[in-house]
Coordinates of C-alpha atoms in Angstrom, one line a residue:
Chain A
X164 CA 85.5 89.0 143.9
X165 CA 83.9 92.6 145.3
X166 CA 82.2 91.3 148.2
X167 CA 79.6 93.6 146.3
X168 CA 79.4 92.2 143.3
X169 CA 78.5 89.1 145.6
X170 CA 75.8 90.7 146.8
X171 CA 74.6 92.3 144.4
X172 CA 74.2 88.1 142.2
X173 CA 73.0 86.8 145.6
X174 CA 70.2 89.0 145.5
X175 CA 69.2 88.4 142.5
X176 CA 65.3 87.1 142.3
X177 CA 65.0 83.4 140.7
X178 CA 62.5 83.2 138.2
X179 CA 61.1 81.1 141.3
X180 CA 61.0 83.6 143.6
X181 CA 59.6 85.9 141.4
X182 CA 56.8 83.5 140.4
X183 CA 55.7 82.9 144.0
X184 CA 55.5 86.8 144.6
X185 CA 53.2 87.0 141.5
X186 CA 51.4 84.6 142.9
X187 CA 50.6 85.9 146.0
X188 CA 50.0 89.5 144.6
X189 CA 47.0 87.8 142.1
X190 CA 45.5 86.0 145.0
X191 CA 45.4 88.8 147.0
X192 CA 44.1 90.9 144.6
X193 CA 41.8 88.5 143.3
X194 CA 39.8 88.5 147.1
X195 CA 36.4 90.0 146.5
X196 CA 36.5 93.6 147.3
X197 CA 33.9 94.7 150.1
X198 CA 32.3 98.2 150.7
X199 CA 33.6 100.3 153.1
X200 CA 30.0 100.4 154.8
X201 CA 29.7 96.6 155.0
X202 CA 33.5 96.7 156.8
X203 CA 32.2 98.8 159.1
X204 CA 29.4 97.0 160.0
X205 CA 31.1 93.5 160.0
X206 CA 33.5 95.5 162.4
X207 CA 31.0 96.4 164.5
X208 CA 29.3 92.5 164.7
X209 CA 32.4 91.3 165.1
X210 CA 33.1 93.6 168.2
X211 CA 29.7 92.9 169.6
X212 CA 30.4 88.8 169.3
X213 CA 33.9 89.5 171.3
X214 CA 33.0 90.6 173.7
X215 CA 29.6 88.8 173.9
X216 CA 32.5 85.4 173.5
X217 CA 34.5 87.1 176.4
X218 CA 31.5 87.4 178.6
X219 CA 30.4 83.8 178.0
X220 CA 33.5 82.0 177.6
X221 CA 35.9 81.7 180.9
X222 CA 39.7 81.7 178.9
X223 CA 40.9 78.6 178.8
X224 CA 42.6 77.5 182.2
X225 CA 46.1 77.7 182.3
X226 CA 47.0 74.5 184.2
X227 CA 50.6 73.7 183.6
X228 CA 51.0 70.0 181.6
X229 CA 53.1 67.7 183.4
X230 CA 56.2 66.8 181.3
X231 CA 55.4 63.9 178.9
X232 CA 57.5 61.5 176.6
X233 CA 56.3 61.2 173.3
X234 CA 57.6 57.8 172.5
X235 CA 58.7 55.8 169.3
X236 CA 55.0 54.4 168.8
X237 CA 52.2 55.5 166.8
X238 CA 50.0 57.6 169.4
X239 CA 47.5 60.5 169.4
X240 CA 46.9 62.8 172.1
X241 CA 44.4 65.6 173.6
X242 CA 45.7 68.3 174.9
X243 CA 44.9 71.7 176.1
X244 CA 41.1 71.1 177.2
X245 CA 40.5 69.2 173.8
X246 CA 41.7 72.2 171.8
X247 CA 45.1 70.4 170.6
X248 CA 45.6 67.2 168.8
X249 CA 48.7 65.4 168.7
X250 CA 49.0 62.4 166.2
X251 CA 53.0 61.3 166.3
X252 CA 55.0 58.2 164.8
X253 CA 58.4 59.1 166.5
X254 CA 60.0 60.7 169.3
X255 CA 59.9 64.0 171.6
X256 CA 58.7 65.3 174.7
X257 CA 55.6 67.5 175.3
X258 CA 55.7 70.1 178.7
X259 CA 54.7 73.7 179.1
X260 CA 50.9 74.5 180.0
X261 CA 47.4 74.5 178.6
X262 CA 47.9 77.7 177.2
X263 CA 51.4 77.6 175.9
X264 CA 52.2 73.7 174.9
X265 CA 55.9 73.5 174.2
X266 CA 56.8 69.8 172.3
X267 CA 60.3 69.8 171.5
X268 CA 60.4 66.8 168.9
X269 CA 63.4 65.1 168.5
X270 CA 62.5 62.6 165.0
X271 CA 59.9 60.8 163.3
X272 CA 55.9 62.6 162.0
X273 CA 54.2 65.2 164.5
X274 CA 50.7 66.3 163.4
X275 CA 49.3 69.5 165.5
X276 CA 45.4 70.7 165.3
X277 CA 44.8 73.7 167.1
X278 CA 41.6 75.2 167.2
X279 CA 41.8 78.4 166.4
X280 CA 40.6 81.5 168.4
X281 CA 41.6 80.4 171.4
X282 CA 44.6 81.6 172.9
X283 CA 46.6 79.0 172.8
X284 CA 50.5 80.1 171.8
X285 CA 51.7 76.5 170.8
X286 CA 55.4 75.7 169.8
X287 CA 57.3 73.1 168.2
X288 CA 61.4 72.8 168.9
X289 CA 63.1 70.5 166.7
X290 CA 67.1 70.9 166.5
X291 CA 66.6 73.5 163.4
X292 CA 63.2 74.6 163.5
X293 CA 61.5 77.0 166.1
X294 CA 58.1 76.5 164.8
X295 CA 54.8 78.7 166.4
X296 CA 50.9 78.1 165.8
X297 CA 48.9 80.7 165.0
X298 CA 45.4 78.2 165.2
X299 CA 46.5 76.0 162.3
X300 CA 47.2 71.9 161.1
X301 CA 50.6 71.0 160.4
X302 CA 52.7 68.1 160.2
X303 CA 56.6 68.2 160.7
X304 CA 58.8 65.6 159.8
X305 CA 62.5 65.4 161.2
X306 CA 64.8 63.2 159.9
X307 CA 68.9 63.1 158.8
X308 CA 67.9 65.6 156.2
X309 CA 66.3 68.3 158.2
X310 CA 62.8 69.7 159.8
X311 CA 60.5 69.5 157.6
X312 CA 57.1 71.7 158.0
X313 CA 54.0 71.2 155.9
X314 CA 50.8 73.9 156.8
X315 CA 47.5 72.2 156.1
X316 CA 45.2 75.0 157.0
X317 CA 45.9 78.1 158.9
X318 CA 49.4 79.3 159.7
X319 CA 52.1 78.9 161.3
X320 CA 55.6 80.9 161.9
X321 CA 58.8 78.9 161.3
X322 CA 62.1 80.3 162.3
X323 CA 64.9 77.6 161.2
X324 CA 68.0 78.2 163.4
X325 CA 70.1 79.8 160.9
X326 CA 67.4 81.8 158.5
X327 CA 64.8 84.2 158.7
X328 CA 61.8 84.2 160.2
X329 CA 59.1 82.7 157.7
X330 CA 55.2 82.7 158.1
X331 CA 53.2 79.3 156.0
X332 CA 50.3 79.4 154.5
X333 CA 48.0 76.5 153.8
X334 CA 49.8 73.9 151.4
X335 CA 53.0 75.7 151.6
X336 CA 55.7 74.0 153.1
X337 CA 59.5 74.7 154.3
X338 CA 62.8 72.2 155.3
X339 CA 65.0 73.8 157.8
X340 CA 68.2 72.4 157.5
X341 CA 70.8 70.9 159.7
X342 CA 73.6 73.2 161.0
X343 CA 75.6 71.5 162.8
X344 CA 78.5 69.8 161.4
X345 CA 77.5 66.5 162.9
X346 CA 73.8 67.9 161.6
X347 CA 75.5 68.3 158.2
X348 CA 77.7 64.8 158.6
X349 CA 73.8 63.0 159.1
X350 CA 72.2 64.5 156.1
X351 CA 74.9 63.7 153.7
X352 CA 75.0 60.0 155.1
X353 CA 71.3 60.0 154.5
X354 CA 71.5 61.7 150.4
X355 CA 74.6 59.2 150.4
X356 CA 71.9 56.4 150.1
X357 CA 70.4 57.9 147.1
X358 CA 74.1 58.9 145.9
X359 CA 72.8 62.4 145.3
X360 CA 76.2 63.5 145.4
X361 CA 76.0 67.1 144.2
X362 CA 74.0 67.6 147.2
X363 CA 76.8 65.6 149.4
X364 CA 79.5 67.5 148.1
X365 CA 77.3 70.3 149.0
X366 CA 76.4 69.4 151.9
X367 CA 79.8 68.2 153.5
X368 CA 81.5 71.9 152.0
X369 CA 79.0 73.4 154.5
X370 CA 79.6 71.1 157.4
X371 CA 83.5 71.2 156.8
X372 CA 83.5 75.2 157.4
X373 CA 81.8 74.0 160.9
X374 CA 83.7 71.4 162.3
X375 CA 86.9 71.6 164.4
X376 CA 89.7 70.8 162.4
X377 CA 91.4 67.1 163.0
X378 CA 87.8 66.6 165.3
X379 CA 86.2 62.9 164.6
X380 CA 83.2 64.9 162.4
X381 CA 85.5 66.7 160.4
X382 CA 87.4 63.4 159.7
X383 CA 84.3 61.8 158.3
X384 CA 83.3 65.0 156.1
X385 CA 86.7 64.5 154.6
X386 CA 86.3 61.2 153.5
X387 CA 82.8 61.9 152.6
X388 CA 84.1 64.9 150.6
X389 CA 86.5 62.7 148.8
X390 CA 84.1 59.9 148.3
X391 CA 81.8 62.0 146.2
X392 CA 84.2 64.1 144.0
X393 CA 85.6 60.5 143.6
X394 CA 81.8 59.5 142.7
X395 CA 81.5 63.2 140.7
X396 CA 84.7 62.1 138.7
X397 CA 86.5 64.8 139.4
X398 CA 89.8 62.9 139.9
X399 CA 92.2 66.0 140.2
X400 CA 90.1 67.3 143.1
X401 CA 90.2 64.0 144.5
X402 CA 93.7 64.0 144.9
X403 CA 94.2 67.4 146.4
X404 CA 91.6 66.7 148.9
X405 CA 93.1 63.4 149.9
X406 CA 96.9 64.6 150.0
X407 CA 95.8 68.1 152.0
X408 CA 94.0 65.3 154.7
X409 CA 97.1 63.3 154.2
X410 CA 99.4 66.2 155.6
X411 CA 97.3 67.3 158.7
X412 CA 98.9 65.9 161.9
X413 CA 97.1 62.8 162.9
X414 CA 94.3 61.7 160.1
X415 CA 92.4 58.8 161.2
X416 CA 90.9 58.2 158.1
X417 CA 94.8 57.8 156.4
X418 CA 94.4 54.6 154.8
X419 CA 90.4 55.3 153.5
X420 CA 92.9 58.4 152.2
X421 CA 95.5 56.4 150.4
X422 CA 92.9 53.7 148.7
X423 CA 90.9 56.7 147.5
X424 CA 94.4 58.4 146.0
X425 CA 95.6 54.7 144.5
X426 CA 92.7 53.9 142.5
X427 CA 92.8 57.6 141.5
X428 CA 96.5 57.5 140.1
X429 CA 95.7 54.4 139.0
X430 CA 92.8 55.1 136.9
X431 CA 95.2 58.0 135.7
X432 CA 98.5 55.1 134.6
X433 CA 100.2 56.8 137.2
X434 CA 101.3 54.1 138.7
X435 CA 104.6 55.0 140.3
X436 CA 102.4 57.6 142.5
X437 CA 99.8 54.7 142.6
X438 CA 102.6 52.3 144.2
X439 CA 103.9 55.3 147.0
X440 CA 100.8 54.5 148.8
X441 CA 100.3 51.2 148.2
X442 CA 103.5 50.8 149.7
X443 CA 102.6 52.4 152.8
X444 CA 99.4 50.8 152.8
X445 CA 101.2 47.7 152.5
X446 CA 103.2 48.0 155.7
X447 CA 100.3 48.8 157.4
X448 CA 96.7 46.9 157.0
X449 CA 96.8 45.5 154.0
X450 CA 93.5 44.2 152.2
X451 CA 93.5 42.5 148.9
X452 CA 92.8 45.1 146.7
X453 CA 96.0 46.7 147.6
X454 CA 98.3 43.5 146.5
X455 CA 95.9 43.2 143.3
X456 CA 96.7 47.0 142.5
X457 CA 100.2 46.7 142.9
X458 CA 100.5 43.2 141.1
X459 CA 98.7 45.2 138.4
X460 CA 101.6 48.2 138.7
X461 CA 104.4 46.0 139.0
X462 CA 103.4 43.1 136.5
X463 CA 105.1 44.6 133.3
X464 CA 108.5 45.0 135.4
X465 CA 108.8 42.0 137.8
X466 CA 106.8 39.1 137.1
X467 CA 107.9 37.3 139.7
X468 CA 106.5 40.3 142.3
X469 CA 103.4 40.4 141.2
X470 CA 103.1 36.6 141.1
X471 CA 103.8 37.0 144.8
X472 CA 101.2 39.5 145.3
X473 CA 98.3 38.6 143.6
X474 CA 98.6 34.7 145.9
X475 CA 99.0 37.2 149.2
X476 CA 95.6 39.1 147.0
X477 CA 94.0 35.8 146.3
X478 CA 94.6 34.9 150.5
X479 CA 92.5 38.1 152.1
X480 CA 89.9 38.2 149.0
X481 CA 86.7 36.6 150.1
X482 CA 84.5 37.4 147.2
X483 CA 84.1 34.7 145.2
X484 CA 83.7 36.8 141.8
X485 CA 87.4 38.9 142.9
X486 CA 88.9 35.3 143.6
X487 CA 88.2 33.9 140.3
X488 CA 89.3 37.1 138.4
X489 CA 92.9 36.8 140.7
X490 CA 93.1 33.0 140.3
X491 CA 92.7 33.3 136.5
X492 CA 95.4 36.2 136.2
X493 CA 98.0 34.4 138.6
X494 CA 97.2 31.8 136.0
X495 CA 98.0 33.7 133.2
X496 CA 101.5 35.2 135.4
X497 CA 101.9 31.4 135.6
X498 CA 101.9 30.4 132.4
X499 CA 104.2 32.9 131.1
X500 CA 101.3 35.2 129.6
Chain B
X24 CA 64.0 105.0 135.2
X25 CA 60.6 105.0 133.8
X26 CA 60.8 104.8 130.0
X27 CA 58.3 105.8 127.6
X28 CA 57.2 102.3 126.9
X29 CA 56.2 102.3 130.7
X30 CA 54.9 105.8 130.4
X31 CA 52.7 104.2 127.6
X32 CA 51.6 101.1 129.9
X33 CA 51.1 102.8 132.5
X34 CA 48.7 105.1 130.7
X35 CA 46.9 101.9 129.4
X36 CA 46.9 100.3 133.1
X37 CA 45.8 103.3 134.6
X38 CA 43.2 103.2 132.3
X39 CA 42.3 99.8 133.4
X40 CA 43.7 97.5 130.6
X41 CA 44.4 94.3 132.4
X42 CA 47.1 93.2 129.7
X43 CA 48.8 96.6 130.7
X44 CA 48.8 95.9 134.5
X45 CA 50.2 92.7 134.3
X46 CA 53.0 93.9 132.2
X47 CA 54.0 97.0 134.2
X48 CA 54.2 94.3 137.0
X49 CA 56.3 91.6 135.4
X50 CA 58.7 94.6 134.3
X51 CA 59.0 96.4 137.9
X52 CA 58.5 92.9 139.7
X53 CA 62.1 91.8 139.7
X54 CA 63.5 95.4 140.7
X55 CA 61.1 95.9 143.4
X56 CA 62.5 92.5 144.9
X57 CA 66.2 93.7 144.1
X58 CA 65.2 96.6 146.6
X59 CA 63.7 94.5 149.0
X60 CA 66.4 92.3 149.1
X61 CA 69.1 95.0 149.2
X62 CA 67.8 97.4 151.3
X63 CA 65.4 95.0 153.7
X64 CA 68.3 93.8 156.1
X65 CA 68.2 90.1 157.1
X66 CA 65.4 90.4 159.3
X67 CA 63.0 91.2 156.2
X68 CA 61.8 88.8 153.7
X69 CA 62.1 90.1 150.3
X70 CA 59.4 88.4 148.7
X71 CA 56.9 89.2 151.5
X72 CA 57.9 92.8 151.1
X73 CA 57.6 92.7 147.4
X74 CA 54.2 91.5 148.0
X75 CA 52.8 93.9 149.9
X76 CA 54.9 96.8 147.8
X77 CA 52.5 95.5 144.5
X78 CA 49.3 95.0 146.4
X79 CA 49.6 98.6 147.2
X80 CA 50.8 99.5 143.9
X81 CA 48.3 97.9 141.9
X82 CA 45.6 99.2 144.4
X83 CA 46.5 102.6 144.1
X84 CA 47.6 102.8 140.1
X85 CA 45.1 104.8 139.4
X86 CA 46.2 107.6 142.3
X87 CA 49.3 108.4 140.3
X88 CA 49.0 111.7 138.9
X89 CA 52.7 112.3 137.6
X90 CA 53.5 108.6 135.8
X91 CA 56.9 110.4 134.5
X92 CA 57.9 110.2 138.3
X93 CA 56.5 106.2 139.0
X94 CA 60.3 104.6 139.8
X95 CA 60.0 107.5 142.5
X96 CA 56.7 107.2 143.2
X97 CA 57.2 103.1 143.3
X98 CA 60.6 103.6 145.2
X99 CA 58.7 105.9 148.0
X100 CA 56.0 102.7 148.5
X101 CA 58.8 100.1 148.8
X102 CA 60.8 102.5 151.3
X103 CA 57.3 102.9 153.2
X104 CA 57.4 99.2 153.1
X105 CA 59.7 98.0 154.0
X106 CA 60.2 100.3 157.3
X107 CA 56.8 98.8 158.1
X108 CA 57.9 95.4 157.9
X109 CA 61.5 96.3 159.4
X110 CA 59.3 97.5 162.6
X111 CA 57.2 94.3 162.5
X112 CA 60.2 92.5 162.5
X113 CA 61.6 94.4 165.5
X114 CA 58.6 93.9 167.6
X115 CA 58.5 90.0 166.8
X116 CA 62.2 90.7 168.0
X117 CA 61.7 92.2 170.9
X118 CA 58.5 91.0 172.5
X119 CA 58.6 87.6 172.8
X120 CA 55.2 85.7 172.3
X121 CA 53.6 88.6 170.9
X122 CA 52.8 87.5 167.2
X123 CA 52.8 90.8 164.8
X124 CA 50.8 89.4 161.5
X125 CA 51.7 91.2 158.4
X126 CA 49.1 92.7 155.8
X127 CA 48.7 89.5 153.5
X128 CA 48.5 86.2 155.0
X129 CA 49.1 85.0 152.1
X130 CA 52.3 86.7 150.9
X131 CA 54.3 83.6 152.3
X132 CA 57.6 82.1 150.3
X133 CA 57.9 78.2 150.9
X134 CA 61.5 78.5 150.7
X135 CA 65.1 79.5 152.6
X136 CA 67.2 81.9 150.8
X137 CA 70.7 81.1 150.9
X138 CA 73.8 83.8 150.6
X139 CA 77.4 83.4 151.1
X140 CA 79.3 84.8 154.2
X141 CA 80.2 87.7 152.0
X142 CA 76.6 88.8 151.6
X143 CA 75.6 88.4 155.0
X144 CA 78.7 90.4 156.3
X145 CA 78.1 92.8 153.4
X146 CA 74.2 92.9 154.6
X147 CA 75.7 93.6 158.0
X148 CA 77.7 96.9 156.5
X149 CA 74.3 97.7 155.2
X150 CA 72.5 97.5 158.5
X151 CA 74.9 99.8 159.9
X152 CA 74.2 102.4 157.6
X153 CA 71.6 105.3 158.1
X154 CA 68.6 104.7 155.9
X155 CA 69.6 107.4 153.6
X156 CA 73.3 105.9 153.2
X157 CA 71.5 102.8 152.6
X158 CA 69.5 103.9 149.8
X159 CA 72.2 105.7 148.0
X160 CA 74.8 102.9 148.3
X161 CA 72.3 100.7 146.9
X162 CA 71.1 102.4 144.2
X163 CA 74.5 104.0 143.3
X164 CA 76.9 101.8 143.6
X165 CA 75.4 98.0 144.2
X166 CA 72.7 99.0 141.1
X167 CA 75.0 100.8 139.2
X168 CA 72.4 103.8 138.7
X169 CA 74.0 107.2 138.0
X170 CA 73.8 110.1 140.6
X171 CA 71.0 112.0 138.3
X172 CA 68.5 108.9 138.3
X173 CA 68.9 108.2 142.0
X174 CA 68.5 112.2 142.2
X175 CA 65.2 111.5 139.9
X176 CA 64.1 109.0 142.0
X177 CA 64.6 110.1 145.4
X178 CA 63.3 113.7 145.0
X179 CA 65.9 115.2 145.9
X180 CA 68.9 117.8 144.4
X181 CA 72.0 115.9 142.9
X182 CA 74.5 117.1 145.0
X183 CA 72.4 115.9 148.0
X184 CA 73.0 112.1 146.2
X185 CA 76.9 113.2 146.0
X186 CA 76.9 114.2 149.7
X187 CA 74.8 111.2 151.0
X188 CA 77.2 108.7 148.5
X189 CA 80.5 110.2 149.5
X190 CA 78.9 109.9 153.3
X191 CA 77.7 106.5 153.0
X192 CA 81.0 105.5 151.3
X193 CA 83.0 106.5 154.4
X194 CA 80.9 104.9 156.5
X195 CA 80.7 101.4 154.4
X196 CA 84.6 101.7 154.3
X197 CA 84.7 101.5 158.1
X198 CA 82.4 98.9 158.3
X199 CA 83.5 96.8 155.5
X200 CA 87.1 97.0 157.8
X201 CA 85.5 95.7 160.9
X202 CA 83.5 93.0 159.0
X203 CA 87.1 92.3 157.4
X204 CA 85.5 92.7 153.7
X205 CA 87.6 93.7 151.2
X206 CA 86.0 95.7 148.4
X207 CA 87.4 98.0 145.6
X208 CA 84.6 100.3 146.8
X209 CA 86.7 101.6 149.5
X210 CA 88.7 103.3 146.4
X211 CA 87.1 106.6 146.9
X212 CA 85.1 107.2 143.4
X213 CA 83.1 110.5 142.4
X214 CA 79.3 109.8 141.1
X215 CA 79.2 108.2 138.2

């Protein structure tokens, strides 16, 4: 495709983007309008209370804070002459100074009160998320799934690691996402417990472009990969994903490979590519699924076999419901069925 | 191009039928944030710019004293714009702990926008680009407009579109190379 006509879809505005601009613009325009004079004059107060404030009020010591560990508990803490709150259920570290708190927060909730007005430049660091107070609440939440940042009043500036810079408003919120691969490999763990697998597939295409080739993390998107078009039924793209892992050099995760590509052929009929890997899965570590499935293959050809196999089955099965379902089949074999 | 159905709201809007301006901004809304996002660079956000282009817009309808010429007129205030928030950007850039607010607080997406390697690198091009390359390439060939509108819009004579596009071609060639993009763009074409 023209690398152009790319760019020209990708910038494209969503009805949703579209709608928040709107949005903004009516607000904005909605603000009551004031008189020119009055600006002036509020100007002018406004001045005269600065620098009344500068005269009365010393700046706020800069005293650098000695580097703390936010632990796994439930905690709050004052900070910055009482002009920071901390509220936190997880883990991170706090350092910096009065003026300039730095809390690099590794998982778990972090609530931040600043009091505004008072020169204090706080950040939060998470792994994707450079996140700076301009005298606001927020909350950020880090988990498998990202940094998440949710403005309760004021505003803050977020700058994920790989996006633009982004300023929140009050009940707006943002997720920065992994981008690591091993970032990418934890998030699609964590939708894999909700088997959002769209967002896996996603998910694991993005962490796949990352990762070394033949590296442990790359190993595990592959399977991942597989195990969610498997789960998407697309059982052609199963089978090209698991035979291209199949011919790289050393793959760990062979025999997950093989199962994946067996009960793929086999859900096709196919089973004389079915029983190619069974066979090698055979010689190697095999579990009782893989003497059931080639039983199943070879039952209509050599009865004998696949009497053979489902006993060897019926020996490594320890579920009680798979036992019962081989022990009434070798039955069946047994009885000339 | 400005049509004579926006001619006819824009009369209306100027004239301060609400109906009107909420129309004329629905209709320009999504090009103004094609510009933004075309012509912004990475460092801009679209929808912030697009923001502040309307606030202005819809301040100052009633300034506009030639509507045949408002895509120009709106063009000029998003190009205005958008250098403004380009030089916010920079600064945020460039010196470190020094927090440059924009106009609206409360222009603020809730969102990441996500583009393929393609667009990034083809963002990248872009960047490279003068302003005025930019702005042709954009219009011309990413928008499809013909040499004659973007002439219309820009202010300027036709053959100065033709000289900036042939210009801006050469010079998206050569970075499209060294960003290893391949685009039939690079097939030298006359204005359209």
């Amino acid at each position: 495709m023209d690398p152009l006509e790319t760019f020209r879809t990708e910038t494209e505005p969503s009805p949703q983007a579209q709608d928040r601009v709107r949005r903004r613009v009516r607000q904005a325009m909605d603000r009551p309008k004031g008189h020119s004079a009055w600006w002036a004059l509020g100007l002018g107060v406004a001045i005269s209370m600065g620098i009344a404030l500068i005269a009365l009020n010393q700046p706020l010591p800069d005293q650098p804070i000695p580097a703390t560990i936010l632990d796994n508990s439930q905690a709050m803490q004052s900070i910055s002459g009482g002009d920071v709150q901390l509220n936190w259920q997880g883990s991170g570290s706090l350092q910096g100074s009065d003026r300039k708190p730095e809390i690099l927060w590794d998982k778990g909730d972090l609530s931040v009160e600043v009091t505004p007005e008072r020169g204090i430049g706080l950040t939060v660091n998470t792994r994707e998320a450079l996140i700076e107070v301009i005298g606001t609440g927020f909350r950020v939440h880090r988990d498998a799934l990202g940094t998440r940042i949710d403005v309760q009043h004021g505003r803050v500036r977020v700058q994920c690691e790989k996006g633009e810079e982004r300023f929140l408003v009050a009940d707006e919120q943002m997720t920065c996402l992994p981008t690591s691969a091993a970032g990418m490999l934890a998030r699609a763990r964590f939708l894999q417990q909700n088997k959002q697998w769209d967002a896996i597939l996603d998910t694991v295409e993005q962490g796949l472009k990352q990762a070394p080739p033949q590296s442990p993390v790359a190993e595990e998107l592959s399977v991942l990969q597989i195990e969610a078009l498997d789960a998407l039924g697309r059982t052609a793209d199963v089978q090209t994903a698991a035979q291209a892992y199949l011919q790289g050099s050393s793959p760990a995760r062979a025999t997950d490979m093989r199962r994946f590509l067996v009960a793929s052929f086999i859900a096709q009929s196919d089973c004389r590519s079915a029983m190619a890997h069974l066979d090698i899965l055979m010689k190697e570590s095999p579990i009782a699924e893989d003497y059931l499935n080639y039983a199943g293959c070879i039952a209509a050809t050599d009865v004998k076999s696949a009497r053979k196999n489902l006993e060897k089955s019926l020996q490594l099965s320890d579920n009680p419901e798979q036992r019962a379902a081989i022990q009434a089949r070798l039955d069946q074999l047994r009885n000339g069925d | 191009m400005t049509t004579a159905d926006d001619l006819k709201l824009l009369t209306a809007a100027q004239g301060g039928d609400p109906k009107a301006r909420e129309l004329l901004f629905t209709r320009w809304l999504p090009i103004v944030m094609r510009w933004c996002a075309r012509m912004g660079g990475p460092s801009v956000s679209a929808e912030d710019a697009a923001s502040d282009v309307f606030i202005c817009v819809l301040t100052r309808l009633e300034r506009l004293r030639n509507p045949e010429a408002f895509d120009a007129w709106l063009f000029g205030i998003t190009r205005r714009t958008l250098a403004a928030h380009r030089r916010r950007a920079w600064v945020r850039r460039w010196v470190p702990g020094l927090s440059v607010e924009s106009d609206d607080p409360d222009t603020r997406p809730d969102h990441q926008l996500e583009s393929s390697d393609t667009s990034r690198r083809v963002q990248q091009v872009l960047e490279e680009l003068t302003p005025y390359q930019r702005e042709v390439l954009v219009l011309c060939d990413v928008e499809g407009r013909t040499d004659e509108e973007v002439a219309l819009m820009l202010e300027i004579p036709t053959g100065t579109v033709k000289s900036r596009l042939r210009l801006a071609r050469e010079a998206f060639r050569k970075g499209a190379t060294r960003h290893a993009l391949v685009t039939p763009l690079l097939v030298a074409q006359g204005g359209k």
